[in-house]
Amino acid sequence: MFTTQAQAEDATSEDANASSEEIVVIGSGQTRSVSTLVPSNLDVLPPGTSVQKALNFLPGVSAQSIDALGVNEQSLSLQVRGFSTTHLGYTLDGIPLGDGAYNNYNGLTISRALISENLGRADLATGIAGLGIASTSNLGGALTYITSDPRKDMGAQISQSFGSEDSLRTFVRFDTGEHGGFSAYFSGQYTEQDLFVDQGADKKSTGKQFNGKLKYQFDGGTISAFVDISRTNQADDAYLSKDMLSRVGWDWGGYSPNWDAYVDLAYCTVTGPTAADRCVPATSPAKNGDVTYTNGQILRNDELYYLTGDFDLTSALSARVSVYHHKNKGAGNNWIVGWSKQGTADTADDVPVRIRDTRYTIDRTGALASLSWEVGFNHFQAGFWLEENTSSAVRYIWQNVTGPFSLAKYLKGQPDSTTWAQETKWKTRQFYVQDTVKLLEDTLSIDFGFKGTYARSDATAIDGIAKAPPGNQQFATGSLTAKDYFLPQVGLHWQVAPEHELFASYAENMAMFQGGFKLGPQSVTQDVWDAQGKTLKPETSKSFEGGYRYVSGPLQISLAGYYVEFDNRLLQYNPCPTNRQQEPGCGNSFHNVGSVTSKGVELAVLWKPLSWLSWYNSASYNKSTYDDDLDWCEDDVCVVKATAGKQQVDTPKEMFASVLSVNHSGFFASLQGKYTGRRYYTFTNDQSFGGYTTFDLGFGYDFGNVGPLKGAKLSFNVTNLTDKRYVSNFDNSVFAPDDAAGTVKVFHSSAPRQVFGTIGFTF
């Protein structure tokens, strides 16, 4: 059930997709707190589940999503030791995946980059990432995903899954086997699933994805190439408020396919000569403000390519070089309230419904290189990362609505108006140097080094393609630069006795200014930018952690404590919820609002009393509090909100997880339980949601060879086994100082219990 880090890497290179007994890797030998997830960790969840969601059982980790598979783009979130999704780093085989933000501007989620069956392993540094990670957002740690290598023998596998909400998933992979040093695999998946909410139509999500990997191994090195092509088309769910939850429940959905009822209610929320006469108010307990036909459709097209060479230049000197390219096209289509003019003299045929069409693009190319040099008891490393990226975000309004149609497509033609349109050119430069010294017969190792980061964003307001140019909400033209050429890091690992380890690390980090229309400080009007742009400072962190590990046979223990200072926290001010941010007076502004101090402790215990039985447990306590009161301004009125000493939003203090796994004579099963403590969504802590416990179950039977088949496997998965309804993720762009009335639309509801079955064959 347990391997060392080095053994995990060797297993990955041999055959990461083979069935494995390892459950989790506790980072033995590391100077930092590291946990490693391996493919067998995914057995408790349905095939196709996001690897990110599978991290939820690790100490200090809260991985949330509205859907059982964790692939819905808008609701996928991650909290690690008080740092949210966009304050962590992410790479795939060393290639940067950006900051994990929804409406991303510099990367893509792991679900769109990697089919879960092609995972080799995932390493989570819960507090301090290594100096060499290609990331400008890793204030609080990093996730490094590793793809599996092609298998040495020719073969194929296919699996078919069915489940709740008309779920359907097909996965196919073919391995060429190794021939003269060459090996490759080609794989693909197709997925379908409906929303679980009470919406009669327009609720299907689909995904199509291809992964291919080529490897050439020769004397003195390895060359690898990887291709990912992804197409996702996701129906979205409504954000809810506490008030809505008390009235309409967990499963509130849109009016679709009842267009007439939706239009009748929409008349109640607009002004005009015919509106009052045609208004048909909502039936209690619903309110007029709850009106929605659907909650929109998310579309993302991605292509990601990389080429990597690893070379042994001498017996003591090795090099790694990578080049990559990523291109993305995205859209978010939503029905909104507002007049659609039919172009006739008689306004009676105008419809109180419009379409909000938000479009995104990413076009980034980069290179990474590093050198490793063994000299005596020193292991020197140095490397750099360069990236050029052009991204854009544009919001259009269509006023030609005459009736319902599917928004699950990229809209063609010329929109009526532009709300805002902005293109940003990004330039990223990063380097690092490090020395690892091993002393006392390799029982003591010390890492020390530093990195430098330069990240510049040049944003330009553009016209867009609509009939009418941008209005008074048009985003600004301006530049931001985050740079620091000395960000030190030092770590120590001491094997004090056989089976007993101590470790400690310290690191300083800086995040570049974010992009995107919701989180980036350049997504403001020109007037706001002119007033605030030159005063903004990049966010920084100073992290210290230390701990103890016990690694011996059937028992593995890891205990870690940490202290973190998060400075220059950037906060977005927007007086409107997500579904109203197109309205006048709903413009963004951004401000540095002080610091957060985090203190915590984490425990992980892995016990393997029998060769076929393992039991993993984790516990964590985190106290992340604001150091300053908040000056909050709305409508030119500013007040001081008492936030100093309050727990940070979306940061549970206590979490506990347990995973019991059995693998015996072909039968396998895993039961996972997780308690997540109270989470606040207001800075003054006047509103929160209490703790909850969930369980997931996976079990099945591996029939082994059946006739000409090399393997046949039948499995079942039950997510949210006890059908516990709870708040899953929060929309961190609408966190507020307080919410006495409970009207902030800030959370998604959890998925109910869902059941999945899968049959798979290996040839």
Coordinates of C-alpha atoms in Angstrom, one line a residue, residues 32-342:
R32 CA 8.4 19.5 2.4
S33 CA 4.9 18.1 3.1
V34 CA 4.0 16.1 0.0
S35 CA 1.3 13.5 -0.6
T36 CA 1.0 11.4 -3.8
L37 CA -2.2 10.1 -5.3
V38 CA -1.8 7.0 -7.5
P39 CA -4.3 5.4 -9.9
S40 CA -5.8 3.0 -7.3
N41 CA -7.0 6.1 -5.3
L42 CA -9.6 6.6 -8.1
D43 CA -11.3 3.3 -7.5
V44 CA -13.7 4.7 -4.9
L45 CA -15.1 7.2 -7.4
P46 CA -16.7 6.6 -10.8
P47 CA -14.5 6.3 -13.9
G48 CA -13.9 9.7 -15.4
T49 CA -13.9 11.6 -12.1
S50 CA -11.6 14.6 -12.1
V51 CA -8.3 13.8 -10.5
Q52 CA -8.6 17.1 -8.6
K53 CA -11.8 16.0 -6.9
A54 CA -10.1 12.7 -5.9
L55 CA -7.7 14.6 -3.7
N56 CA -10.4 15.4 -1.2
F57 CA -9.4 12.7 1.3
L58 CA -5.8 14.2 1.8
P59 CA -5.1 16.2 4.9
G60 CA -5.8 20.0 4.6
V61 CA -7.6 19.6 1.3
S62 CA -11.2 20.5 0.4
A63 CA -12.1 19.7 -3.2
Q64 CA -15.6 20.7 -4.2
S65 CA -17.9 20.3 -7.2
I66 CA -21.6 20.3 -7.8
D67 CA -21.4 17.2 -10.0
A68 CA -20.5 13.7 -8.8
L69 CA -17.6 13.5 -11.3
G70 CA -16.0 16.8 -10.4
V71 CA -15.8 18.0 -14.0
N72 CA -18.2 20.9 -14.1
E73 CA -16.0 23.9 -14.9
Q74 CA -17.9 26.5 -12.9
S75 CA -18.2 24.6 -9.7
L76 CA -14.8 22.9 -9.5
S77 CA -12.9 24.4 -6.5
L78 CA -10.0 23.5 -4.3
Q79 CA -8.9 24.8 -0.9
V80 CA -5.5 23.8 0.6
R81 CA -4.4 25.2 4.0
G82 CA -6.6 28.3 3.5
F83 CA -5.4 29.0 -0.1
S84 CA -8.1 28.8 -2.8
T85 CA -7.9 27.3 -6.3
T86 CA -6.3 30.3 -7.9
H87 CA -3.5 30.6 -5.3
L88 CA -2.1 27.2 -6.1
G89 CA 0.1 26.0 -8.9
Y90 CA -0.7 23.3 -11.5
T91 CA 1.5 21.4 -14.0
L92 CA 1.2 18.3 -16.3
D93 CA 4.5 16.6 -16.9
G94 CA 6.1 19.9 -16.0
I95 CA 3.9 21.9 -18.5
P96 CA 2.1 24.8 -16.8
L97 CA -1.7 24.5 -16.6
G98 CA -2.3 28.0 -15.3
D99 CA -4.0 29.0 -12.0
G100 CA -7.1 26.9 -12.2
A101 CA -9.5 29.8 -12.5
Y102 CA -13.0 29.5 -14.0
N103 CA -13.1 31.6 -17.2
N104 CA -9.4 30.9 -17.4
Y105 CA -6.9 33.2 -19.2
N106 CA -3.6 31.2 -18.9
G107 CA -4.4 27.5 -18.7
L108 CA -7.0 24.7 -18.4
T109 CA -8.3 22.3 -15.8
I110 CA -6.8 18.8 -15.4
S111 CA -10.1 17.3 -16.6
R112 CA -9.7 19.0 -20.0
A113 CA -5.9 18.2 -20.1
L114 CA -5.9 14.5 -19.1
I115 CA -8.2 11.5 -19.2
S116 CA -8.2 10.1 -15.7
E117 CA -7.2 6.5 -16.9
N118 CA -4.0 8.1 -18.2
L119 CA -2.8 9.3 -14.8
G120 CA 0.5 8.1 -13.6
R121 CA 0.4 9.9 -10.3
A122 CA -0.4 13.3 -8.8
D123 CA 1.9 15.0 -6.3
L124 CA 0.3 17.6 -3.9
A125 CA 2.7 19.9 -2.1
T126 CA 0.2 21.2 0.5
G127 CA 2.2 24.2 1.5
I128 CA 5.5 24.8 -0.3
A129 CA 6.0 23.8 -4.0
G130 CA 9.4 23.1 -5.4
L131 CA 11.4 26.0 -6.9
G132 CA 11.3 24.4 -10.4
I133 CA 7.5 24.4 -10.8
A134 CA 6.3 26.5 -13.8
S135 CA 3.7 28.6 -12.0
T136 CA 3.1 32.2 -11.0
S137 CA 0.2 31.5 -8.7
N138 CA 1.6 28.9 -6.2
L139 CA 1.4 31.0 -3.0
G140 CA 0.1 28.0 -1.1
G141 CA 1.5 24.9 -2.7
A142 CA 1.1 23.0 -6.0
L143 CA -0.3 20.1 -7.8
T144 CA 2.0 18.3 -10.3
Y145 CA 0.2 15.7 -12.5
I146 CA 2.2 13.0 -14.2
T147 CA 0.9 11.1 -17.2
S148 CA 1.3 7.4 -17.5
D149 CA 3.9 6.0 -20.0
P150 CA 3.0 3.8 -22.9
R151 CA 3.0 0.1 -22.0
K152 CA 5.8 -2.1 -23.2
D153 CA 3.4 -4.7 -24.6
M154 CA 0.8 -4.1 -27.3
G155 CA -2.7 -4.1 -26.0
A156 CA -6.0 -2.3 -25.7
Q157 CA -8.6 -1.6 -23.1
I158 CA -12.2 -0.5 -23.3
S159 CA -14.7 0.4 -20.6
Q160 CA -18.3 1.4 -20.6
S161 CA -20.1 3.2 -17.8
F162 CA -23.8 3.9 -17.1
G163 CA -25.3 5.8 -14.2
S164 CA -27.6 8.2 -12.6
E165 CA -28.9 11.3 -14.4
D166 CA -28.6 9.4 -17.7
S167 CA -24.9 9.2 -17.4
L168 CA -22.9 7.5 -20.1
R169 CA -19.2 7.2 -20.6
T170 CA -17.0 5.3 -23.0
F171 CA -13.2 5.0 -22.7
V172 CA -10.9 3.3 -25.2
R173 CA -7.1 3.1 -25.2
F174 CA -4.6 1.3 -27.6
D175 CA -1.0 0.8 -26.8
T176 CA 1.4 0.0 -29.6
G177 CA 4.0 -1.7 -27.4
E178 CA 7.7 -1.0 -27.5
H179 CA 9.5 -1.4 -30.8
G180 CA 13.1 -0.3 -31.2
G181 CA 12.8 2.1 -28.3
F182 CA 9.5 3.6 -29.6
S183 CA 6.2 3.2 -27.8
A184 CA 2.9 5.1 -27.9
Y185 CA -0.7 5.0 -26.8
F186 CA -3.8 6.6 -28.2
S187 CA -6.9 7.0 -26.1
G188 CA -10.3 8.7 -26.1
Q189 CA -13.4 9.2 -24.1
Y190 CA -17.0 10.3 -24.6
T191 CA -19.2 11.4 -21.8
E192 CA -22.8 12.4 -21.2
Q193 CA -24.7 13.4 -18.0
D194 CA -27.8 15.4 -17.2
L195 CA -28.2 18.0 -14.4
F196 CA -29.8 16.6 -11.3
V197 CA -31.8 19.8 -10.6
D198 CA -35.5 20.3 -11.4
Q199 CA -35.2 21.4 -15.0
G200 CA -37.1 19.5 -17.7
A201 CA -34.9 20.2 -20.7
D202 CA -31.7 21.8 -21.9
K203 CA -29.8 20.0 -19.1
K204 CA -27.3 17.7 -20.9
S205 CA -23.5 18.0 -20.6
T206 CA -21.2 16.2 -23.1
G207 CA -17.5 15.8 -23.4
K208 CA -15.2 14.4 -26.1
Q209 CA -11.4 14.0 -25.5
F210 CA -8.4 12.5 -27.1
N211 CA -5.0 11.8 -25.4
G212 CA -2.0 10.5 -27.2
K213 CA 1.6 10.0 -25.9
L214 CA 4.7 9.0 -27.8
K215 CA 8.0 7.9 -26.1
Y216 CA 11.4 7.2 -27.6
Q217 CA 14.0 5.8 -25.3
F218 CA 17.6 5.6 -26.4
D219 CA 21.1 5.4 -24.9
G220 CA 21.5 8.7 -23.1
G221 CA 18.0 9.9 -23.0
T222 CA 14.3 9.9 -23.7
I223 CA 12.0 12.0 -25.9
S224 CA 8.3 12.3 -25.2
A225 CA 5.5 13.9 -27.0
F226 CA 1.9 14.4 -25.7
V227 CA -1.3 15.6 -27.4
D228 CA -4.6 16.5 -25.7
I229 CA -7.7 17.6 -27.7
S230 CA -10.8 18.3 -25.6
R231 CA -14.3 19.5 -26.4
T232 CA -16.6 20.1 -23.4
N233 CA -20.2 21.4 -23.6
Q234 CA -21.7 21.7 -20.1
A235 CA -25.2 22.6 -18.9
D236 CA -24.8 24.8 -15.8
D237 CA -26.5 24.9 -12.5
A238 CA -28.0 27.9 -10.6
Y239 CA -26.1 29.6 -7.8
L240 CA -28.4 29.8 -4.7
S241 CA -28.7 32.0 -1.7
K242 CA -29.6 31.1 1.8
D243 CA -33.0 32.7 1.2
M244 CA -33.6 30.7 -1.9
L245 CA -32.6 27.5 -0.2
S246 CA -35.2 28.0 2.5
R247 CA -37.9 28.7 -0.2
V248 CA -37.2 26.5 -3.2
G249 CA -34.8 23.8 -1.9
W250 CA -31.6 22.2 -3.1
D251 CA -32.8 21.3 -6.6
W252 CA -34.0 24.6 -8.0
G253 CA -33.6 24.7 -11.8
G254 CA -34.7 26.7 -14.8
Y255 CA -38.1 26.9 -16.4
S256 CA -37.1 25.0 -19.5
P257 CA -38.9 23.8 -21.6
N258 CA -41.8 26.0 -20.4
W259 CA -40.9 29.1 -22.4
D260 CA -44.2 30.9 -22.1
A261 CA -44.1 30.7 -18.3
Y262 CA -40.6 32.0 -18.3
V263 CA -41.5 35.0 -20.6
D264 CA -44.6 35.8 -18.5
L265 CA -42.4 36.0 -15.4
A266 CA -39.7 38.0 -17.2
Y267 CA -42.2 40.7 -17.9
C268 CA -42.3 41.3 -14.1
T269 CA -38.6 42.3 -14.0
V270 CA -38.5 44.8 -16.9
T271 CA -40.0 48.3 -17.4
G272 CA -41.9 49.2 -20.5
P273 CA -45.4 50.1 -21.7
T274 CA -46.5 46.4 -22.0
A275 CA -44.6 44.9 -19.1
A276 CA -47.1 45.4 -16.3
D277 CA -50.0 44.1 -18.3
R278 CA -48.2 40.9 -19.3
C279 CA -46.5 40.2 -15.9
V280 CA -47.5 36.9 -14.4
P281 CA -45.8 36.8 -10.9
A282 CA -44.0 33.8 -9.6
T283 CA -46.0 31.4 -7.6
S284 CA -44.9 31.2 -3.9
P285 CA -42.4 30.1 -2.6
A286 CA -40.6 31.3 -5.7
K287 CA -40.0 35.0 -6.2
N288 CA -39.8 37.1 -9.4
G289 CA -36.1 37.5 -8.9
D290 CA -35.5 33.7 -9.2
V291 CA -36.5 33.8 -12.9
T292 CA -34.3 31.8 -15.3
Y293 CA -35.0 29.7 -18.3
T294 CA -31.8 27.7 -18.0
N295 CA -28.6 28.5 -16.1
G296 CA -26.5 28.7 -19.2
Q297 CA -24.2 26.5 -21.2
I298 CA -20.4 26.3 -20.8
L299 CA -18.4 25.5 -24.0
R300 CA -14.6 24.9 -24.0
N301 CA -12.4 23.8 -26.9
D302 CA -8.8 23.0 -26.1
E303 CA -5.7 21.7 -27.8
L304 CA -2.5 21.1 -25.8
Y305 CA 0.8 19.8 -27.2
Y306 CA 4.2 19.3 -25.7
L307 CA 7.6 17.9 -26.7
T308 CA 10.1 17.0 -24.0
G309 CA 13.6 15.7 -24.1
D310 CA 15.5 14.2 -21.1
F311 CA 19.3 13.9 -21.8
D312 CA 22.1 12.3 -19.8
L313 CA 25.0 14.6 -21.0
T314 CA 27.6 12.9 -18.7
S315 CA 27.4 10.6 -15.8
A316 CA 27.0 13.6 -13.5
L317 CA 25.2 16.1 -15.8
S318 CA 21.6 15.8 -17.1
A319 CA 19.3 18.2 -18.9
R320 CA 15.6 18.5 -19.6
V321 CA 14.0 20.7 -22.4
S322 CA 10.3 21.1 -23.1
V323 CA 8.3 23.2 -25.6
Y324 CA 4.5 23.4 -25.5
H325 CA 1.5 25.1 -27.1
H326 CA -2.0 25.5 -25.8
K327 CA -4.9 27.0 -27.7
N328 CA -8.4 27.6 -26.2
K329 CA -11.7 28.8 -27.4
G330 CA -14.5 29.2 -24.9
A331 CA -18.0 30.6 -24.5
G332 CA -20.6 31.0 -21.8
N333 CA -24.2 31.5 -23.1
N334 CA -27.0 32.6 -20.8
W335 CA -30.6 33.7 -21.0
I336 CA -31.0 37.1 -19.2
V337 CA -33.8 39.5 -18.6
G338 CA -33.9 42.6 -20.9
W339 CA -35.8 43.8 -24.0
S340 CA -35.3 42.1 -27.4
K341 CA -36.5 44.5 -30.1
Q342 CA -38.2 42.8 -33.0

